[in-house]
Coordinates of C-alpha atoms in Angstrom, one line a residue:
Chain A
M1103 CA 15.1 24.1 -4.6
T1104 CA 13.2 20.8 -5.2
P1105 CA 13.8 18.1 -2.7
I1106 CA 15.2 14.8 -3.7
L1107 CA 12.5 13.3 -1.7
T1108 CA 9.6 14.5 0.0
V1109 CA 7.0 12.7 2.1
E1110 CA 3.6 14.0 3.4
G1111 CA 1.4 12.6 5.9
L1112 CA 2.0 9.4 5.1
T1113 CA 0.2 6.6 7.2
K1114 CA 0.2 2.7 7.0
I1115 CA -2.0 0.7 9.1
Y1116 CA -1.6 -2.9 10.3
P1117 CA -3.3 -5.0 12.7
A1118 CA -1.0 -4.0 15.3
F1119 CA 0.4 -1.2 14.7
R1120 CA -0.3 2.6 12.9
L1121 CA 2.8 4.2 11.2
G1122 CA 1.8 8.2 11.0
P1123 CA 1.2 10.3 9.7
V1124 CA 5.0 11.0 9.1
S1125 CA 6.2 13.9 7.0
F1126 CA 9.9 14.7 5.9
R1127 CA 11.9 15.9 2.9
V1128 CA 15.3 15.1 1.7
E1129 CA 17.7 17.6 -0.1
A1130 CA 20.6 17.0 -2.5
G1131 CA 23.5 16.4 -0.9
S1132 CA 22.6 15.4 3.0
I1133 CA 22.4 12.9 4.9
M1134 CA 19.0 12.4 6.5
G1135 CA 19.7 9.7 9.7
F1136 CA 16.4 8.0 10.4
I1137 CA 16.0 7.1 13.4
G1138 CA 13.9 4.8 16.3
R1139 CA 13.9 2.0 18.1
N1140 CA 13.0 -1.7 16.7
G1141 CA 9.6 -1.8 15.6
A1142 CA 9.1 2.0 15.4
G1143 CA 8.2 1.7 11.7
K1144 CA 11.5 2.8 10.0
T1145 CA 11.2 -0.4 7.8
T1146 CA 7.3 0.2 7.0
T1147 CA 8.4 3.9 6.2
L1148 CA 11.1 2.9 3.6
K1149 CA 8.9 -0.2 2.4
S1150 CA 6.3 2.7 1.5
I1151 CA 8.1 5.0 0.0
L1152 CA 9.6 2.2 -2.1
N1153 CA 6.4 1.6 -3.5
L1154 CA 6.7 -2.1 -2.1
V1155 CA 3.9 -2.0 0.7
H1156 CA 0.8 0.4 -0.2
P1157 CA 0.3 3.4 2.9
E1158 CA -3.6 4.2 3.7
G1159 CA -2.6 7.9 3.3
G1160 CA 0.0 10.6 2.3
A1161 CA 1.8 11.8 -0.7
I1162 CA 5.3 10.7 -1.8
R1163 CA 7.7 13.0 -4.4
Y1164 CA 10.3 11.9 -6.1
F1165 CA 12.3 15.0 -7.6
G1166 CA 8.9 16.4 -7.8
M1167 CA 7.0 13.8 -9.3
D1168 CA 4.7 11.7 -7.8
L1169 CA 5.6 8.0 -7.0
A1170 CA 2.8 6.8 -8.3
G1171 CA 2.4 7.0 -11.9
N1172 CA 6.1 7.5 -12.3
E1173 CA 7.7 4.7 -10.4
R1174 CA 9.9 3.5 -13.6
A1175 CA 11.3 7.1 -14.0
V1176 CA 11.9 7.3 -10.0
K1177 CA 13.6 3.9 -9.5
Q1178 CA 16.3 4.6 -12.3
R1179 CA 16.9 7.7 -9.9
V1180 CA 17.2 6.2 -6.8
G1181 CA 19.1 2.9 -4.9
F1182 CA 18.3 0.9 -2.0
A1183 CA 20.4 -1.3 -0.3
G1184 CA 19.0 -3.3 3.2
G1185 CA 21.7 -4.2 5.3
A1186 CA 20.4 -7.8 5.8
V1187 CA 19.0 -8.8 2.3
D1188 CA 21.1 -10.6 0.0
Y1189 CA 20.3 -11.4 -3.6
Y1190 CA 20.7 -14.6 -5.4
P1191 CA 23.3 -15.7 -2.9
R1192 CA 24.9 -18.7 -5.1
K1193 CA 25.1 -16.6 -8.2
K1194 CA 27.9 -14.6 -9.2
I1195 CA 28.4 -11.6 -8.5
A1196 CA 29.0 -10.6 -12.6
R1197 CA 26.3 -12.8 -13.7
I1198 CA 24.1 -10.4 -10.9
I1199 CA 25.7 -7.6 -12.5
D1200 CA 25.5 -8.7 -15.7
V1201 CA 21.5 -8.6 -15.7
T1202 CA 20.8 -6.0 -13.4
R1203 CA 22.3 -3.1 -15.2
R1204 CA 20.2 -4.0 -18.8
F1205 CA 17.3 -2.2 -16.6
Y1206 CA 19.1 1.5 -15.9
D1207 CA 19.3 3.6 -18.8
N1208 CA 22.1 4.9 -17.0
W1209 CA 24.5 2.4 -16.0
D1210 CA 27.8 3.7 -15.9
E1211 CA 29.9 0.2 -16.8
A1212 CA 33.3 2.6 -15.6
A1213 CA 32.1 3.6 -12.4
Y1214 CA 31.1 0.4 -11.5
R1215 CA 34.7 -0.7 -12.3
K1216 CA 36.0 2.0 -10.2
F1217 CA 33.7 0.9 -7.0
M1218 CA 34.2 -2.5 -7.4
D1219 CA 38.2 -2.3 -7.8
A1220 CA 37.8 0.8 -4.6
F1221 CA 35.0 -1.7 -2.3
S1222 CA 37.8 -4.8 -3.4
L1223 CA 34.7 -6.8 -4.2
D1224 CA 35.5 -9.4 -7.1
P1225 CA 33.1 -10.2 -9.2
Q1226 CA 34.2 -14.0 -9.6
K1227 CA 32.5 -14.2 -6.1
T1228 CA 29.2 -15.0 -5.0
P1229 CA 27.2 -12.9 -2.1
R1230 CA 27.3 -16.1 -0.3
E1231 CA 31.0 -15.3 0.2
L1232 CA 31.0 -12.1 1.3
S1233 CA 30.5 -10.5 4.8
E1234 CA 27.6 -8.6 5.8
G1235 CA 29.6 -5.2 5.3
M1236 CA 30.9 -6.5 1.5
K1237 CA 27.4 -7.4 1.1
V1238 CA 26.2 -3.7 1.6
K1239 CA 29.2 -2.5 -0.7
L1240 CA 28.1 -4.5 -3.1
N1241 CA 24.3 -2.8 -2.6
L1242 CA 26.1 0.8 -3.2
V1243 CA 27.8 -0.2 -5.7
I1244 CA 25.1 -1.5 -7.9
A1245 CA 23.4 2.1 -7.0
L1246 CA 26.2 4.2 -7.6
S1247 CA 27.2 2.3 -11.0
H1248 CA 23.2 3.5 -12.1
R1249 CA 24.2 7.1 -11.1
A1250 CA 21.5 6.9 -7.9
E1251 CA 20.6 10.7 -7.1
L1252 CA 19.0 8.9 -3.7
L1253 CA 20.2 6.1 -1.7
I1254 CA 17.8 4.7 0.6
L1255 CA 19.7 2.6 3.1
D1256 CA 18.0 0.6 5.8
E1257 CA 20.1 -0.2 8.4
P1258 CA 22.9 -0.3 6.2
T1259 CA 25.6 -0.7 9.1
S1260 CA 23.7 -3.2 11.4
G1261 CA 26.3 -5.8 12.2
L1262 CA 29.1 -4.9 11.0
D1263 CA 32.3 -4.3 13.2
P1264 CA 33.2 -1.0 13.9
V1265 CA 36.1 -0.7 11.3
S1266 CA 33.7 -1.7 8.0
R1267 CA 30.9 0.8 10.2
E1268 CA 33.7 3.5 9.8
E1269 CA 34.5 2.5 6.1
L1270 CA 31.1 2.9 5.2
L1271 CA 30.6 6.3 6.9
D1272 CA 33.6 7.8 5.5
I1273 CA 32.0 6.3 1.7
F1274 CA 29.0 8.1 2.5
T1275 CA 30.0 11.2 3.5
A1276 CA 31.8 11.3 0.2
L1277 CA 28.9 10.6 -1.9
K1278 CA 27.3 13.3 0.2
D1279 CA 29.8 15.5 -1.0
R1280 CA 29.4 14.5 -4.8
G1281 CA 25.8 15.9 -4.1
V1282 CA 24.1 12.4 -3.6
A1283 CA 21.2 11.9 -1.1
I1284 CA 21.5 9.7 1.3
L1285 CA 18.1 8.9 3.6
F1286 CA 19.7 6.3 6.4
S1287 CA 17.8 4.1 8.9
T1288 CA 19.7 2.9 11.8
H1289 CA 19.0 2.4 15.5
I1290 CA 22.8 2.8 15.8
T1291 CA 23.1 6.6 16.5
S1292 CA 26.4 6.8 16.7
D1293 CA 26.5 6.4 13.0
L1294 CA 24.8 9.0 12.3
D1295 CA 26.4 11.9 14.9
K1296 CA 29.7 11.0 12.6
C1297 CA 27.6 12.0 9.0
A1298 CA 23.9 12.8 9.5
D1299 CA 23.4 16.5 8.8
H1300 CA 19.7 16.0 9.1
I1301 CA 18.0 14.4 11.2
T1302 CA 13.7 12.4 11.3
Y1303 CA 12.9 10.4 14.8
I1304 CA 10.1 8.3 14.7
K1305 CA 8.7 6.8 17.8
Q1306 CA 5.6 4.1 17.9
G1307 CA 5.0 5.1 14.7
K1308 CA 4.5 8.6 15.5
L1309 CA 6.7 11.3 14.0
L1310 CA 8.3 13.1 16.6
A1311 CA 10.6 15.5 14.8
S1312 CA 12.4 16.3 11.7
G1313 CA 15.2 18.6 10.5
K1314 CA 18.5 19.8 11.0
M1315 CA 20.5 17.7 12.7
D1316 CA 21.7 21.1 14.5
A1317 CA 18.5 22.3 15.8
F1318 CA 17.3 19.2 16.4
L1319 CA 20.4 18.7 18.6
A1320 CA 19.7 22.4 20.5
D1321 CA 16.3 22.2 20.7
Q1322 CA 16.1 19.0 22.7
R1323 CA 19.3 20.1 24.9
A1324 CA 17.4 23.4 25.2
R1325 CA 14.8 20.4 26.7
G1326 CA 17.0 18.8 28.2
A1327 CA 16.5 15.6 27.0
G1328 CA 20.5 14.8 26.0
N1329 CA 23.6 16.3 24.4
N1330 CA 23.6 13.9 21.6
L1331 CA 21.5 11.7 19.5
E1332 CA 21.8 8.3 21.9
E1333 CA 21.2 10.3 25.6
I1334 CA 18.0 12.1 23.6
M1335 CA 16.4 8.6 22.4
L1336 CA 17.3 7.4 25.5
H1337 CA 15.9 9.7 27.1
Y1338 CA 12.4 9.3 25.3
E1339 CA 12.2 5.6 25.0
K1340 CA 13.3 5.0 28.7
E1341 CA 10.8 7.5 29.9
D1342 CA 7.8 5.4 27.9
F1343 CA 9.0 2.1 29.6
R1344 CA 9.5 3.9 33.4
E1345 CA 5.6 5.0 32.3
K1346 CA 5.0 1.0 31.2
L1347 CA 6.4 0.1 34.6
A1348 CA 4.6 2.1 36.6
D1349 CA 1.1 1.5 34.8
Chain B
M934 CA 10.1 -7.5 -20.7
K935 CA 13.1 -9.3 -22.6
N936 CA 15.1 -8.3 -19.5
L937 CA 13.2 -9.1 -17.3
L938 CA 12.9 -12.7 -19.1
I939 CA 16.7 -12.5 -19.3
K940 CA 16.3 -12.2 -15.6
E941 CA 14.1 -15.1 -15.0
M942 CA 16.2 -17.8 -17.0
R943 CA 19.8 -16.4 -15.5
L944 CA 18.9 -15.7 -12.2
S945 CA 15.3 -16.6 -11.3
A946 CA 15.3 -20.1 -12.7
H947 CA 16.1 -23.2 -10.6
V948 CA 18.5 -25.7 -13.0
L949 CA 15.8 -28.6 -12.1
S950 CA 13.1 -26.3 -14.3
Y951 CA 15.7 -26.9 -17.2
L952 CA 16.6 -30.5 -16.0
F953 CA 13.2 -31.7 -15.4
L954 CA 12.4 -31.3 -19.1
A955 CA 14.0 -34.6 -19.7
F956 CA 10.7 -36.2 -17.7
S957 CA 9.5 -35.4 -21.3
L958 CA 11.1 -38.8 -22.4
M959 CA 8.7 -40.2 -20.3
A960 CA 6.4 -40.2 -23.1
L961 CA 8.2 -43.3 -24.8
I962 CA 7.9 -45.7 -21.4
P963 CA 5.3 -48.3 -22.3
R964 CA 3.1 -49.4 -19.6
Y965 CA 3.5 -46.2 -17.7
P966 CA 0.8 -43.6 -17.1
I967 CA 3.2 -41.3 -19.0
L968 CA 0.9 -38.2 -18.3
V969 CA 2.9 -37.8 -14.9
G970 CA 6.0 -37.1 -17.2
A971 CA 4.2 -33.7 -17.4
F972 CA 3.7 -33.3 -13.6
F973 CA 7.2 -33.6 -13.7
V974 CA 7.7 -30.7 -15.6
C975 CA 6.0 -28.6 -13.5
F976 CA 7.4 -29.9 -10.6
G977 CA 11.3 -28.7 -12.2
L978 CA 8.9 -25.4 -12.5
F979 CA 7.9 -25.7 -9.1
Q980 CA 11.7 -25.1 -8.2
T981 CA 12.2 -22.0 -9.7
F982 CA 9.6 -20.6 -7.4
Q983 CA 10.9 -21.9 -3.8
N984 CA 14.3 -21.0 -5.3
G985 CA 13.0 -17.2 -6.0
R986 CA 11.6 -17.5 -2.1
E987 CA 14.6 -18.9 -1.3
T988 CA 16.9 -15.9 -3.0
N989 CA 14.9 -12.8 -2.3
D990 CA 14.1 -13.0 -5.9
V991 CA 10.2 -11.2 -5.2
L992 CA 12.2 -8.0 -3.9
Y993 CA 15.3 -7.3 -5.9
S994 CA 12.5 -7.8 -8.9
A995 CA 10.1 -5.2 -7.4
L996 CA 13.1 -2.9 -6.7
L997 CA 14.3 -3.0 -10.5
P998 CA 12.8 0.5 -12.3
I999 CA 10.3 -1.8 -14.3
D1000 CA 5.7 -2.0 -13.2
K1001 CA 6.0 -4.4 -10.5
K1002 CA 3.4 -6.3 -12.3
D1003 CA 5.4 -7.2 -15.2
A1004 CA 7.5 -9.2 -12.9
V1005 CA 4.6 -11.4 -12.7
T1006 CA 4.4 -11.4 -16.8
A1007 CA 7.6 -12.8 -16.7
R1008 CA 7.4 -15.4 -14.8
F1009 CA 4.8 -16.7 -16.6
I1010 CA 6.8 -16.2 -20.2
F1011 CA 9.1 -18.4 -18.1
L1012 CA 6.3 -21.1 -17.8
C1013 CA 4.9 -21.1 -21.0
V1014 CA 8.9 -21.4 -22.5
I1015 CA 9.7 -24.3 -20.3
Q1016 CA 6.3 -25.8 -21.1
G1017 CA 6.0 -25.2 -24.7
A1018 CA 9.7 -27.0 -24.8
A1019 CA 8.3 -30.1 -22.8
F1020 CA 5.5 -29.7 -25.0
L1021 CA 7.4 -29.9 -28.4
L1022 CA 9.9 -32.3 -27.4
M1023 CA 6.5 -34.6 -26.2
A1024 CA 4.8 -33.7 -29.5
G1025 CA 8.0 -35.2 -31.3
L1026 CA 8.2 -38.4 -29.2
T1027 CA 4.3 -38.8 -29.4
A1028 CA 5.1 -38.5 -33.8
L1029 CA 8.1 -41.2 -33.4
R1030 CA 5.7 -43.7 -31.3
M1031 CA 2.6 -43.2 -34.1
V1032 CA 4.4 -43.5 -37.1
F1033 CA 7.6 -45.8 -36.6
L1034 CA 6.6 -47.7 -33.0
A1035 CA 3.4 -48.1 -33.5
G1036 CA 3.8 -51.9 -33.8
A1037 CA 6.4 -52.5 -31.5
A1038 CA 5.3 -54.9 -29.2
P1039 CA 5.5 -53.0 -25.9
Y1040 CA 3.3 -50.2 -27.6
A1041 CA 0.9 -52.6 -29.2
D1042 CA -0.5 -54.1 -26.8
N1043 CA -0.4 -51.1 -23.7
P1044 CA -3.5 -50.8 -21.4
M1045 CA -2.2 -48.0 -20.1
M1046 CA -2.1 -44.4 -21.8
N1047 CA -0.3 -44.3 -25.3
A1048 CA 1.5 -41.3 -26.9
N1049 CA -1.4 -39.8 -29.3
P1050 CA -2.7 -36.5 -29.9
V1051 CA -5.0 -36.8 -26.7
F1052 CA -2.1 -37.4 -24.8
L1053 CA -0.9 -34.2 -25.8
A1054 CA -4.1 -32.4 -25.0
W1055 CA -4.1 -33.9 -21.2
V1056 CA -0.3 -32.3 -21.2
L1057 CA -1.6 -29.5 -21.8
V1058 CA -4.9 -29.2 -19.2
V1059 CA -2.0 -30.2 -16.6
F1060 CA 0.7 -27.7 -17.9
A1061 CA -3.0 -25.5 -17.4
L1062 CA -3.8 -26.5 -13.9
F1063 CA 0.3 -25.9 -12.6
N1064 CA -0.3 -22.2 -14.0
V1065 CA -3.6 -21.4 -12.6
L1066 CA -3.8 -23.3 -9.2
F1067 CA 0.0 -23.3 -8.7
A1068 CA 1.1 -19.5 -10.0
G1069 CA -1.7 -18.2 -10.1
L1070 CA -2.7 -19.0 -6.1
F1071 CA 0.8 -18.0 -5.8
Y1072 CA 0.7 -14.6 -6.2
Q1073 CA -2.1 -14.5 -3.5
T1074 CA 1.1 -14.1 -1.2
A1075 CA 4.3 -14.2 -3.2
Y1076 CA 5.6 -16.5 -0.2
N1077 CA 3.7 -19.2 0.7
F1078 CA 3.3 -22.2 -1.8
G1079 CA 2.7 -24.7 0.0
K1080 CA -1.0 -24.5 -0.6
P1081 CA -0.9 -24.2 -4.4
F1082 CA 0.9 -26.9 -4.8
V1083 CA -1.0 -29.2 -2.7
A1084 CA -3.9 -27.9 -5.1
F1085 CA -2.1 -28.5 -7.8
I1086 CA -1.2 -32.1 -6.7
I1087 CA -4.2 -33.4 -6.0
A1088 CA -6.3 -31.4 -9.5
S1089 CA -3.2 -33.1 -11.7
L1090 CA -3.3 -36.8 -10.3
L1091 CA -7.1 -36.2 -11.1
A1092 CA -6.8 -35.0 -14.2
V1093 CA -4.4 -38.2 -14.5
G1094 CA -6.4 -40.9 -13.2
L1095 CA -9.4 -39.4 -15.7
A1096 CA -7.2 -39.9 -18.5
E1097 CA -6.4 -42.9 -17.8
T1098 CA -9.7 -44.4 -16.8
L1099 CA -11.7 -42.3 -19.9
H1100 CA -10.2 -44.8 -22.7
H1101 CA -11.4 -47.7 -21.1
L1102 CA -15.1 -46.7 -21.1
P1103 CA -17.8 -48.2 -23.6
G1104 CA -17.0 -45.9 -27.1
L1105 CA -13.8 -44.0 -26.0
A1106 CA -11.3 -46.3 -26.6
F1107 CA -10.0 -44.6 -29.5
L1108 CA -9.1 -41.9 -27.4
N1109 CA -6.1 -44.4 -26.8
T1110 CA -5.4 -45.3 -30.6
S1111 CA -4.1 -43.9 -33.8
E1112 CA -8.1 -44.3 -34.6
R1113 CA -10.2 -41.2 -35.5
L1114 CA -7.1 -38.7 -35.9
P1115 CA -9.2 -35.6 -36.8
L1116 CA -10.9 -35.8 -33.8
Q1117 CA -8.2 -36.5 -31.6
F1118 CA -6.8 -33.5 -33.6
A1119 CA -9.7 -31.5 -32.7
L1120 CA -9.5 -32.0 -28.7
L1121 CA -5.8 -31.1 -28.8
A1122 CA -6.9 -27.9 -30.5
L1123 CA -9.3 -27.5 -28.0
A1124 CA -7.0 -28.5 -25.2
A1125 CA -4.5 -25.8 -26.5
A1126 CA -7.1 -23.3 -26.3
F1127 CA -8.3 -24.2 -22.5
Y1128 CA -4.5 -23.8 -21.7
W1129 CA -3.8 -20.7 -23.3
L1130 CA -7.0 -19.1 -21.8
A1131 CA -6.1 -20.4 -18.5
T1132 CA -2.6 -19.2 -18.7
V1133 CA -3.4 -15.8 -19.6
L1134 CA -6.7 -15.4 -17.3
A1135 CA -4.4 -16.7 -14.2
C1136 CA -1.4 -14.2 -15.2
R1137 CA -4.1 -11.7 -15.4
K1138 CA -5.3 -12.6 -11.9
A1139 CA -2.0 -13.0 -10.4
R1140 CA -0.6 -9.1 -12.0
R1141 CA -3.7 -7.5 -10.0
R1142 CA -2.7 -9.6 -6.7
F1143 CA 1.1 -8.6 -6.7
A1144 CA 0.0 -5.2 -7.4
M1145 CA -2.0 -5.0 -4.2
L1146 CA 0.7 -7.0 -1.8
D1147 CA 2.7 -5.5 0.8
L1148 CA 6.0 -7.4 0.2

């Protein structure tokens, strides 16, 4: 089956940071956890695959199509939610939605109403009146109402209380069961323990591993790196910190 | 493009961009540098850029299923709509001054710029300066608007100063009267061509710059 998203050899060079090469693929009906420390290059990777920044090299394909030249068609089928980003904080949600829906060929008004109701979102409120968790849910409503087949989520659970995080993870799992693919960047590894079935780990811009969660955990256990994502991250990142202190 | 223009008007635009159209009424003020009204209309448009930065408008637009560059074109069309509305309002007031109020005391003895076709030509020059120097340069970063706005302020104030000076020079007094109207309308047509060309070129360059930006 054609992967929903394929990233091959993605590189992006900034004066003080180099990302890549990064390669991974996201399949339909799966949750790919994208982990790494703050500053490891997670957001740069996500921005690259959304064409918000321009990579120096690599290929990005959605649904078997190159992103370059097919951006409109691709974005009809992809939704993005960043944890900290909110748009037009003083405009009513109803107005934001009324404008946004015009851009999507597959906008499903019934689905929009259903998700607004399910997430207890009031369209007469403004984004600034919403909690951080509700803002993420609003972005999810927009993505789901245009029947996005891939959700790209940049640290959607950062800053959320445990109950809100648990709620969101339940939503992600339910979406996965409906065939939606989710690429979920976070440094809160416990969230991924609960819902991710694939993992991509980058460290200081370099790809450390990418594949099925079970295989990744088994491999890391065998190497003595740890039994879960948090232990594995601590193993690699603390090791590096100790090396720096020793220098 | 229609949907992007709706987005510009309903989400991106700051209310002052609409309210500052009222500064077009400055065309009626006697003994005042009335061209400043065009500057204030542009200042209202500046608020939309500022508002856009505060409300993540650029990122929102870039994530929509559109050609990213079309977001820039929509912004330029929005500028032209507001500037066009201001121009029409000022043109109406200019006609009012020239046809019905030409003999009114405050206007008959007016040492400053009078409302006439040359005034309208200068209005278009100020608008073109905004589109080139502010909007055009803004899309170098889609974030920083300090330097572009300072560049526009300096250029537009120089334009106002020049407009207020020229008609005091020998042989150019007609610029501030209702005389030699065919020549005045020719100057207005020239300014309209300049406005159109400058805006189209600024938009094209801004589109190219925006496409290359890392957001």
